[in-house]
Amino acid sequence: MNGYSPIGPVVGIVGAGQLARMTQQAAIALGIELRVLAGTPDESAARVIVDTRIGDYRDLADLREFGKGCDAITFDHEHVPTEHIRALAEAGLQVHPGADALVHAQDKAVMRERLTAIGAPCPAWARVSDAAEATAFAAEHGWPLVLKAVRGGYDGRGVWVCRTEAEVTEAFAAGVPLMAEAFVPFERELAVLVARSPHGQGVSYPVVETVQQDGICVEVLAPAPGLDPEEAAQAQRVALNIAHELGVTGLLAVEMFQTAGGLVVNELAMRPHNSGHWTIEGARTSQFEQHLRAVLDLPLGSPSMTAPVVVMANLLGGDDPDLFKRYEHVMAHDPGVKVHFYGKEVRPGRKIGHVTVTGDDLTAVRARARHAAVHLATGEYT
Ligand SMILES: Nc1ncnc2c1ncn2[C@@H]1O[C@H](COP(=O)(O)OP(=O)(O)OP(=O)(O)O)[C@@H](O)[C@H]1O
Ligand SMILES: [Mg+2]
């Protein structure tokens, strides 16, 4: 770019969605220069980051060109081919997380194998190559049976909860490699966000509850209400141990199920995560700042909360694309609500932003967050 020379360290983020966009806010304060690799100039982060490069994250030549001059490379999604990540590291770039860690967030079967090996609590699971093998697994472990795309699933796409053999056959008709898991009769879903730096420092945010609807996270409650402190500490230990054993550098989000029999790990993400958006206002160090600190091998920031209760509610797109006209009501109704809009085209059901409310009383804070989120997304009043 003409006349552009960075003053601080340069962190390159492959992918230009809302996670990269929100990382820019933290980078501004720290004087860190962000560069993003976007597919097109209209992507969420490309709209706000000066040093946007256009290219294909599946193309090694594009990735190499992108990495030139970056002090660290990281990701806004898990779809960069593992072998390309390895090639970038072999060329001398600081890539965080590295390929050997990230593969556990890319491939659910590899993740299950490794978690089982290190003794992290998992449901019964197996690689299955056809409907007959999946049905045999269900005969042993019971129905319903959960089938998951080994790679590429998100927001519940790529997860099939099957109650009959016909549903198993239907899932295989998707034509992607699947694995089987026993259905976990969970009480609720939790998430633990930790950060680990290349020099081995680790920190954990408080355990949160994530509320899902139709496979999409709609609400995050921090800290997880009523969670026994012993169980919370155990969840944090499990997450920090996974980060250590897998050699994760940067953030690691561990999605868990809380069951009557204890905690069970669902899946891993190695980047800022939807379950951590509350940290922008709700923690001393936002997850975005923490990720930048970690990938640059700086000392990590305090994960402590700024208020006793924090609630984040996602904005899912409705039929009306014009959110901005509803800001007035939300802002007038409740000046404490913080609105985050990702600059993404509004499509029904798509995550287009979120709101955060901090306070003392869970019921009140939750109602305020929900009111704002529902009104912004749909124009309705709750
Ligand atoms: N073994 C299981 N037993 C019961 N429910 C499950 C199981 N695995 C997944 N689920 C449900 O399906 C949801 C989506 O599963 P998972 O997190 O593996 O998929 P994903 O599409 O990769 O998710 P994400 O939206 O986090 O990217 C979980 O949040 C949970 O509600
Ligand atoms: Mg998930």
Short mmCIF file of C-alpha atoms and ligand atoms in Angstrom, two decimals:
data_model
loop_
_atom_site.label_atom_id
_atom_site.label_comp_id
_atom_site.label_asym_id
_atom_site.label_seq_id
_atom_site.Cartn_x
_atom_site.Cartn_y
_atom_site.Cartn_z
CA MET A 1 0.00 0.00 0.00
CA ASN A 2 1.26 3.45 -0.89
CA GLY A 3 2.79 5.45 1.93
CA TYR A 4 1.82 2.90 4.54
CA SER A 5 4.44 1.89 7.05
CA PRO A 6 3.51 0.26 10.34
CA ILE A 7 4.63 1.79 13.63
CA GLY A 8 3.82 -1.12 15.95
CA PRO A 9 4.02 -4.88 15.49
CA VAL A 10 1.90 -6.28 12.66
CA VAL A 11 -0.55 -9.11 13.33
CA GLY A 12 -2.03 -10.77 10.27
CA ILE A 13 -5.48 -12.32 10.63
CA VAL A 14 -6.54 -14.79 7.99
CA GLY A 15 -10.26 -14.23 7.55
CA ALA A 16 -12.20 -10.97 7.80
CA GLY A 17 -15.38 -11.75 9.71
CA GLN A 18 -16.67 -10.09 12.87
CA LEU A 19 -13.95 -11.63 15.04
CA ALA A 20 -11.22 -9.85 13.09
CA ARG A 21 -13.36 -6.71 13.07
CA MET A 22 -13.71 -6.68 16.85
CA THR A 23 -9.99 -7.43 17.25
CA GLN A 24 -9.33 -4.13 15.50
CA GLN A 25 -10.80 -2.23 18.47
CA ALA A 26 -8.25 -3.81 20.80
CA ALA A 27 -5.43 -3.33 18.31
CA ILE A 28 -6.12 0.41 18.11
CA ALA A 29 -5.59 0.85 21.85
CA LEU A 30 -2.41 -1.22 21.88
CA GLY A 31 -0.91 0.41 18.81
CA ILE A 32 -0.80 -2.95 17.07
CA GLU A 33 -1.27 -2.94 13.31
CA LEU A 34 -3.74 -5.45 11.97
CA ARG A 35 -3.69 -6.85 8.49
CA VAL A 36 -6.51 -9.09 7.28
CA LEU A 37 -6.83 -11.51 4.44
CA ALA A 38 -10.34 -11.09 3.06
CA GLY A 39 -12.08 -12.88 0.21
CA THR A 40 -13.81 -9.65 -0.87
CA PRO A 41 -13.55 -5.98 0.23
CA ASP A 42 -17.08 -5.95 1.67
CA GLU A 43 -16.41 -8.48 4.44
CA SER A 44 -17.00 -7.38 8.04
CA ALA A 45 -13.37 -6.69 9.01
CA ALA A 46 -12.30 -5.52 5.56
CA ARG A 47 -14.64 -2.56 6.04
CA VAL A 48 -12.68 -1.27 9.05
CA ILE A 49 -9.08 -2.42 8.63
CA VAL A 50 -6.83 -0.25 6.49
CA ASP A 51 -4.37 -2.99 5.62
CA THR A 52 -6.83 -5.38 3.99
CA ARG A 53 -5.43 -7.80 1.44
CA ILE A 54 -7.71 -9.68 -0.90
CA GLY A 55 -6.92 -13.34 -1.45
CA ASP A 56 -7.86 -16.95 -0.99
CA TYR A 57 -7.11 -18.60 2.38
CA ARG A 58 -6.96 -21.98 0.60
CA ASP A 59 -4.12 -20.80 -1.65
CA LEU A 60 -0.61 -21.16 -0.22
CA ALA A 61 0.85 -18.50 -2.50
CA ASP A 62 -1.73 -15.97 -1.28
CA LEU A 63 -1.00 -16.92 2.33
CA ARG A 64 2.77 -16.54 1.85
CA GLU A 65 2.36 -13.14 0.26
CA PHE A 66 -0.01 -12.11 3.07
CA GLY A 67 2.46 -13.21 5.76
CA LYS A 68 5.35 -11.07 4.49
CA GLY A 69 6.20 -8.51 7.17
CA CYS A 70 3.79 -9.90 9.77
CA ASP A 71 5.16 -10.38 13.30
CA ALA A 72 2.46 -12.98 13.96
CA ILE A 73 -0.22 -14.71 11.93
CA THR A 74 -3.51 -15.87 13.38
CA PHE A 75 -7.01 -16.80 12.22
CA ASP A 76 -10.61 -15.69 12.34
CA HIS A 77 -11.90 -19.15 11.31
CA GLU A 78 -10.60 -22.71 11.23
CA HIS A 79 -10.77 -23.38 7.49
CA VAL A 80 -7.17 -22.74 6.43
CA PRO A 81 -5.75 -26.08 5.25
CA THR A 82 -3.57 -27.57 8.00
CA GLU A 83 -0.68 -28.23 5.58
CA HIS A 84 -0.62 -24.55 4.55
CA ILE A 85 -0.34 -23.49 8.20
CA ARG A 86 2.56 -25.88 8.60
CA ALA A 87 4.23 -24.49 5.47
CA LEU A 88 3.96 -20.91 6.77
CA ALA A 89 5.60 -21.89 10.07
CA GLU A 90 8.33 -23.77 8.21
CA ALA A 91 9.01 -20.60 6.23
CA GLY A 92 9.81 -18.88 9.55
CA LEU A 93 6.53 -17.11 10.28
CA GLN A 94 5.13 -16.98 13.82
CA VAL A 95 1.80 -18.75 13.35
CA HIS A 96 -0.51 -18.94 16.38
CA PRO A 97 -2.12 -21.33 16.94
CA GLY A 98 0.22 -23.67 15.06
CA ALA A 99 -0.98 -26.45 12.78
CA ASP A 100 -0.49 -29.23 15.36
CA ALA A 101 -2.79 -27.43 17.80
CA LEU A 102 -5.32 -26.01 15.33
CA VAL A 103 -6.05 -29.37 13.74
CA HIS A 104 -7.98 -30.22 16.92
CA ALA A 105 -10.38 -27.37 16.20
CA GLN A 106 -10.60 -28.30 12.52
CA ASP A 107 -11.27 -31.99 12.76
CA LYS A 108 -13.71 -33.27 15.38
CA ALA A 109 -12.48 -36.87 15.16
CA VAL A 110 -8.85 -35.83 15.72
CA MET A 111 -10.10 -33.70 18.62
CA ARG A 112 -11.96 -36.63 20.20
CA GLU A 113 -8.98 -38.97 19.78
CA ARG A 114 -6.65 -36.53 21.51
CA LEU A 115 -9.02 -35.52 24.29
CA THR A 116 -9.66 -39.17 25.04
CA ALA A 117 -5.89 -39.78 25.15
CA ILE A 118 -5.26 -36.96 27.63
CA GLY A 119 -8.16 -38.02 29.84
CA ALA A 120 -10.49 -35.07 29.18
CA PRO A 121 -14.13 -36.06 29.76
CA CYS A 122 -15.81 -36.94 26.40
CA PRO A 123 -19.01 -38.70 25.34
CA ALA A 124 -18.66 -42.17 23.81
CA TRP A 125 -17.71 -41.60 20.16
CA ALA A 126 -16.48 -43.39 17.04
CA ARG A 127 -15.49 -42.72 13.47
CA VAL A 128 -18.24 -44.18 11.29
CA SER A 129 -18.07 -44.66 7.54
CA ASP A 130 -21.68 -45.57 6.74
CA ALA A 131 -25.22 -45.80 8.10
CA ALA A 132 -24.74 -49.44 9.17
CA GLU A 133 -21.74 -48.56 11.37
CA ALA A 134 -23.60 -45.60 12.84
CA THR A 135 -26.63 -47.75 13.61
CA ALA A 136 -24.38 -50.34 15.25
CA PHE A 137 -22.93 -47.55 17.41
CA ALA A 138 -26.45 -46.51 18.42
CA ALA A 139 -27.35 -50.12 19.23
CA GLU A 140 -24.45 -50.14 21.69
CA HIS A 141 -24.74 -46.61 23.14
CA GLY A 142 -28.45 -45.94 22.73
CA TRP A 143 -30.66 -43.54 20.83
CA PRO A 144 -30.76 -40.70 19.98
CA LEU A 145 -27.49 -40.82 18.13
CA VAL A 146 -25.53 -37.67 17.33
CA LEU A 147 -23.80 -37.58 13.94
CA LYS A 148 -21.37 -34.77 13.19
CA ALA A 149 -19.50 -33.63 10.13
CA VAL A 150 -15.86 -34.28 10.98
CA ARG A 151 -14.87 -30.97 9.38
CA GLY A 152 -16.52 -27.70 8.44
CA GLY A 153 -19.60 -27.56 10.74
CA TYR A 154 -20.68 -24.32 12.41
CA ASP A 155 -23.77 -22.97 14.17
CA GLY A 156 -25.12 -26.51 14.42
CA ARG A 157 -24.90 -27.06 10.66
CA GLY A 158 -23.17 -30.39 10.41
CA VAL A 159 -24.83 -31.84 13.53
CA TRP A 160 -27.63 -34.38 13.20
CA VAL A 161 -29.48 -35.70 16.23
CA CYS A 162 -30.94 -38.93 14.86
CA ARG A 163 -33.82 -40.79 16.48
CA THR A 164 -34.38 -43.40 13.79
CA GLU A 165 -32.39 -45.37 11.21
CA ALA A 166 -34.08 -43.31 8.49
CA GLU A 167 -32.63 -40.15 10.01
CA VAL A 168 -29.20 -41.77 10.04
CA THR A 169 -29.50 -42.54 6.34
CA GLU A 170 -30.61 -38.95 5.74
CA ALA A 171 -27.52 -37.56 7.52
CA PHE A 172 -25.21 -39.69 5.38
CA ALA A 173 -26.96 -38.35 2.29
CA ALA A 174 -25.17 -35.04 2.99
CA GLY A 175 -22.12 -36.81 1.55
CA VAL A 176 -19.56 -35.57 4.08
CA PRO A 177 -17.41 -37.68 6.44
CA LEU A 178 -19.24 -38.15 9.75
CA MET A 179 -18.46 -39.29 13.27
CA ALA A 180 -20.87 -40.64 15.87
CA GLU A 181 -21.32 -39.48 19.45
CA ALA A 182 -23.56 -40.65 22.24
CA PHE A 183 -26.30 -38.12 22.96
CA VAL A 184 -25.40 -36.25 26.15
CA PRO A 185 -28.47 -35.52 28.31
CA PHE A 186 -27.06 -32.22 29.52
CA GLU A 187 -28.57 -29.80 32.02
CA ARG A 188 -27.03 -26.82 30.28
CA GLU A 189 -24.10 -25.80 28.08
CA LEU A 190 -21.04 -24.05 29.49
CA ALA A 191 -17.98 -22.54 27.88
CA VAL A 192 -14.54 -21.84 29.25
CA LEU A 193 -12.30 -19.38 27.48
CA VAL A 194 -8.59 -19.56 28.23
CA ALA A 195 -5.52 -17.99 26.69
CA ARG A 196 -2.08 -19.50 26.45
CA SER A 197 1.02 -17.75 25.22
CA PRO A 198 4.00 -19.25 23.39
CA HIS A 199 6.08 -18.91 26.58
CA GLY A 200 3.47 -21.01 28.39
CA GLN A 201 1.55 -18.46 30.47
CA GLY A 202 -2.12 -19.38 30.80
CA VAL A 203 -5.18 -17.53 32.08
CA SER A 204 -8.83 -18.50 32.30
CA TYR A 205 -11.92 -16.32 32.13
CA PRO A 206 -14.84 -17.18 34.41
CA VAL A 207 -16.96 -20.10 33.20
CA VAL A 208 -20.05 -18.93 31.31
CA GLU A 209 -23.39 -20.48 30.39
CA THR A 210 -24.25 -20.47 26.70
CA VAL A 211 -27.90 -20.68 25.69
CA GLN A 212 -28.51 -22.18 22.24
CA GLN A 213 -31.62 -22.14 20.05
CA ASP A 214 -31.76 -24.34 16.95
CA GLY A 215 -28.01 -24.95 17.21
CA ILE A 216 -27.15 -21.23 17.38
CA CYS A 217 -25.85 -19.49 20.50
CA VAL A 218 -28.35 -16.76 21.41
CA GLU A 219 -27.25 -15.71 24.89
CA VAL A 220 -24.21 -15.91 27.16
CA LEU A 221 -24.47 -15.51 30.93
CA ALA A 222 -21.30 -14.62 32.82
CA PRO A 223 -20.51 -16.10 35.23
CA ALA A 224 -22.58 -19.30 34.73
CA PRO A 225 -25.41 -18.77 37.24
CA GLY A 226 -25.34 -20.97 40.31
CA LEU A 227 -22.38 -23.04 39.17
CA ASP A 228 -20.73 -24.80 42.09
CA PRO A 229 -17.28 -23.17 42.62
CA GLU A 230 -15.62 -26.61 42.70
CA GLU A 231 -17.15 -27.51 39.33
CA ALA A 232 -16.21 -24.10 37.91
CA ALA A 233 -12.60 -24.58 39.00
CA GLN A 234 -12.61 -28.05 37.49
CA ALA A 235 -13.93 -26.69 34.17
CA GLN A 236 -11.12 -24.11 34.15
CA ARG A 237 -8.53 -26.78 34.96
CA VAL A 238 -9.83 -28.99 32.13
CA ALA A 239 -9.60 -26.09 29.65
CA LEU A 240 -6.13 -24.96 30.76
CA ASN A 241 -4.92 -28.54 30.63
CA ILE A 242 -6.22 -28.98 27.08
CA ALA A 243 -4.46 -25.75 26.06
CA HIS A 244 -1.23 -27.01 27.60
CA GLU A 245 -1.41 -30.57 26.24
CA LEU A 246 -2.32 -29.46 22.71
CA GLY A 247 0.23 -26.64 22.70
CA VAL A 248 -2.40 -24.01 21.94
CA THR A 249 -1.10 -20.47 21.45
CA GLY A 250 -3.70 -17.71 21.54
CA LEU A 251 -7.25 -18.24 22.76
CA LEU A 252 -8.92 -21.57 23.32
CA ALA A 253 -12.67 -21.83 23.87
CA VAL A 254 -13.82 -25.14 25.31
CA GLU A 255 -17.54 -25.82 24.91
CA MET A 256 -18.81 -28.16 27.62
CA PHE A 257 -21.98 -29.89 28.72
CA GLN A 258 -22.94 -29.82 32.37
CA THR A 259 -24.58 -33.14 33.28
CA ALA A 260 -25.73 -34.78 36.50
CA GLY A 261 -22.63 -36.96 36.24
CA GLY A 262 -20.17 -34.10 35.72
CA LEU A 263 -18.69 -32.08 32.88
CA VAL A 264 -18.29 -33.37 29.31
CA VAL A 265 -16.28 -31.56 26.63
CA ASN A 266 -18.24 -30.82 23.44
CA GLU A 267 -15.80 -29.04 21.14
CA LEU A 268 -12.89 -26.63 20.83
CA ALA A 269 -12.28 -23.33 19.04
CA MET A 270 -8.88 -21.61 18.89
CA ARG A 271 -9.73 -17.97 18.28
CA PRO A 272 -11.97 -15.33 19.82
CA HIS A 273 -15.31 -17.03 20.37
CA ASN A 274 -18.95 -15.98 20.55
CA SER A 275 -19.02 -17.14 24.18
CA GLY A 276 -16.37 -14.47 24.93
CA HIS A 277 -17.93 -11.37 23.35
CA TRP A 278 -19.14 -10.30 26.81
CA THR A 279 -15.50 -9.63 27.76
CA ILE A 280 -15.39 -6.40 25.71
CA GLU A 281 -17.27 -4.57 28.46
CA GLY A 282 -17.41 -7.31 31.07
CA ALA A 283 -13.74 -8.16 31.69
CA ARG A 284 -10.59 -6.13 32.40
CA THR A 285 -9.05 -7.58 29.26
CA SER A 286 -11.30 -8.36 26.31
CA GLN A 287 -10.83 -11.68 24.56
CA PHE A 288 -9.67 -9.75 21.49
CA GLU A 289 -6.92 -7.94 23.39
CA GLN A 290 -6.01 -11.21 25.10
CA HIS A 291 -5.63 -12.99 21.77
CA LEU A 292 -3.35 -10.22 20.46
CA ARG A 293 -1.23 -10.36 23.62
CA ALA A 294 -0.98 -14.13 23.36
CA VAL A 295 -0.04 -14.34 19.69
CA LEU A 296 2.63 -11.65 20.18
CA ASP A 297 3.92 -13.52 23.27
CA LEU A 298 3.24 -10.53 25.54
CA PRO A 299 2.26 -11.03 29.19
CA LEU A 300 -1.46 -11.81 29.39
CA GLY A 301 -4.04 -9.41 30.79
CA SER A 302 -6.39 -9.81 33.74
CA PRO A 303 -9.49 -11.87 32.92
CA SER A 304 -11.40 -10.63 35.96
CA MET A 305 -14.92 -9.28 35.56
CA THR A 306 -15.85 -5.59 35.67
CA ALA A 307 -19.31 -6.32 37.17
CA PRO A 308 -20.92 -9.18 39.12
CA VAL A 309 -23.16 -10.16 36.17
CA VAL A 310 -22.70 -9.75 32.43
CA VAL A 311 -25.14 -10.89 29.74
CA MET A 312 -24.46 -10.93 26.01
CA ALA A 313 -27.30 -11.51 23.55
CA ASN A 314 -26.71 -12.17 19.88
CA LEU A 315 -28.54 -10.22 17.22
CA LEU A 316 -29.87 -12.61 14.63
CA GLY A 317 -31.01 -11.08 11.37
CA GLY A 318 -34.74 -10.73 10.76
CA ASP A 319 -36.68 -9.65 7.70
CA ASP A 320 -35.86 -5.95 7.93
CA PRO A 321 -32.26 -5.01 7.01
CA ASP A 322 -32.41 -1.54 8.57
CA LEU A 323 -31.25 -2.05 12.16
CA PHE A 324 -30.04 1.49 12.60
CA LYS A 325 -33.51 2.98 12.69
CA ARG A 326 -34.16 0.95 15.84
CA TYR A 327 -31.10 2.24 17.69
CA GLU A 328 -33.08 5.24 18.88
CA HIS A 329 -35.57 3.23 20.90
CA VAL A 330 -32.95 0.90 22.36
CA MET A 331 -30.61 3.71 23.36
CA ALA A 332 -33.37 5.86 24.82
CA HIS A 333 -34.98 2.96 26.64
CA ASP A 334 -31.78 1.78 28.30
CA PRO A 335 -28.63 3.93 28.14
CA GLY A 336 -26.59 1.10 29.73
CA VAL A 337 -26.96 -1.26 26.76
CA LYS A 338 -23.86 -1.59 24.57
CA VAL A 339 -24.59 -2.37 20.93
CA HIS A 340 -22.15 -4.09 18.58
CA PHE A 341 -23.05 -4.32 14.94
CA TYR A 342 -20.77 -6.24 12.60
CA GLY A 343 -21.45 -4.37 9.37
CA LYS A 344 -22.73 -7.55 7.75
CA GLU A 345 -25.58 -7.79 5.33
CA VAL A 346 -28.74 -8.72 7.24
CA ARG A 347 -30.07 -12.17 6.41
CA PRO A 348 -32.69 -14.05 8.43
CA GLY A 349 -31.02 -16.08 11.20
CA ARG A 350 -27.51 -14.75 10.52
CA LYS A 351 -25.41 -13.43 13.43
CA ILE A 352 -25.18 -9.73 12.61
CA GLY A 353 -24.25 -8.24 15.98
CA HIS A 354 -24.69 -8.51 19.72
CA VAL A 355 -25.58 -6.47 22.78
CA THR A 356 -23.99 -6.55 26.22
CA VAL A 357 -25.38 -5.45 29.56
CA THR A 358 -23.48 -5.43 32.86
CA GLY A 359 -25.00 -5.18 36.33
CA ASP A 360 -25.69 -6.81 39.67
CA ASP A 361 -28.88 -8.80 39.23
CA LEU A 362 -29.07 -11.61 36.70
CA THR A 363 -32.82 -11.48 36.09
CA ALA A 364 -32.77 -7.73 35.46
CA VAL A 365 -29.61 -7.75 33.34
CA ARG A 366 -30.89 -10.64 31.26
CA ALA A 367 -34.24 -8.95 30.62
CA ARG A 368 -32.48 -5.74 29.53
CA ALA A 369 -30.20 -7.61 27.12
CA ARG A 370 -33.09 -9.57 25.67
CA HIS A 371 -35.25 -6.49 25.21
CA ALA A 372 -32.50 -4.73 23.28
CA ALA A 373 -31.58 -7.75 21.17
CA VAL A 374 -35.17 -8.61 20.24
CA HIS A 375 -36.05 -5.03 19.41
CA LEU A 376 -32.92 -4.43 17.30
CA ALA A 377 -33.32 -7.66 15.38
CA THR A 378 -37.10 -7.67 14.87
CA GLY A 379 -38.59 -4.34 15.92
CA GLU A 380 -40.70 -6.10 18.55
CA TYR A 381 -40.97 -5.09 22.21
CA THR A 382 -40.58 -7.68 24.97
N1 LIG B 1 -23.16 -35.35 21.90
C1 LIG B 1 -24.13 -34.44 22.00
N2 LIG B 1 -25.22 -34.66 22.77
C2 LIG B 1 -26.22 -33.75 22.85
N3 LIG B 1 -26.23 -32.58 22.18
C3 LIG B 1 -25.17 -32.30 21.39
C4 LIG B 1 -24.06 -33.20 21.26
N4 LIG B 1 -23.16 -32.64 20.44
C5 LIG B 1 -23.67 -31.45 20.06
N5 LIG B 1 -24.87 -31.23 20.62
C6 LIG B 1 -25.72 -30.01 20.45
O1 LIG B 1 -25.47 -29.47 19.16
C7 LIG B 1 -24.88 -28.17 19.27
C8 LIG B 1 -23.87 -27.95 18.16
O2 LIG B 1 -22.82 -28.94 18.27
P1 LIG B 1 -21.30 -28.53 17.98
O3 LIG B 1 -20.91 -27.47 18.92
O4 LIG B 1 -20.48 -29.76 17.99
O5 LIG B 1 -21.46 -28.04 16.47
P2 LIG B 1 -20.90 -26.82 15.65
O6 LIG B 1 -21.86 -26.60 14.54
O7 LIG B 1 -19.50 -27.07 15.33
O8 LIG B 1 -21.02 -25.67 16.68
P3 LIG B 1 -20.64 -24.16 16.68
O9 LIG B 1 -21.94 -23.44 16.47
O10 LIG B 1 -20.18 -24.00 18.10
O11 LIG B 1 -19.63 -23.91 15.65
C9 LIG B 1 -24.28 -28.12 20.68
O12 LIG B 1 -24.14 -26.81 21.13
C10 LIG B 1 -25.31 -28.95 21.44
O13 LIG B 1 -26.45 -28.16 21.75
MG MG B 2 -20.32 -25.68 19.18
#
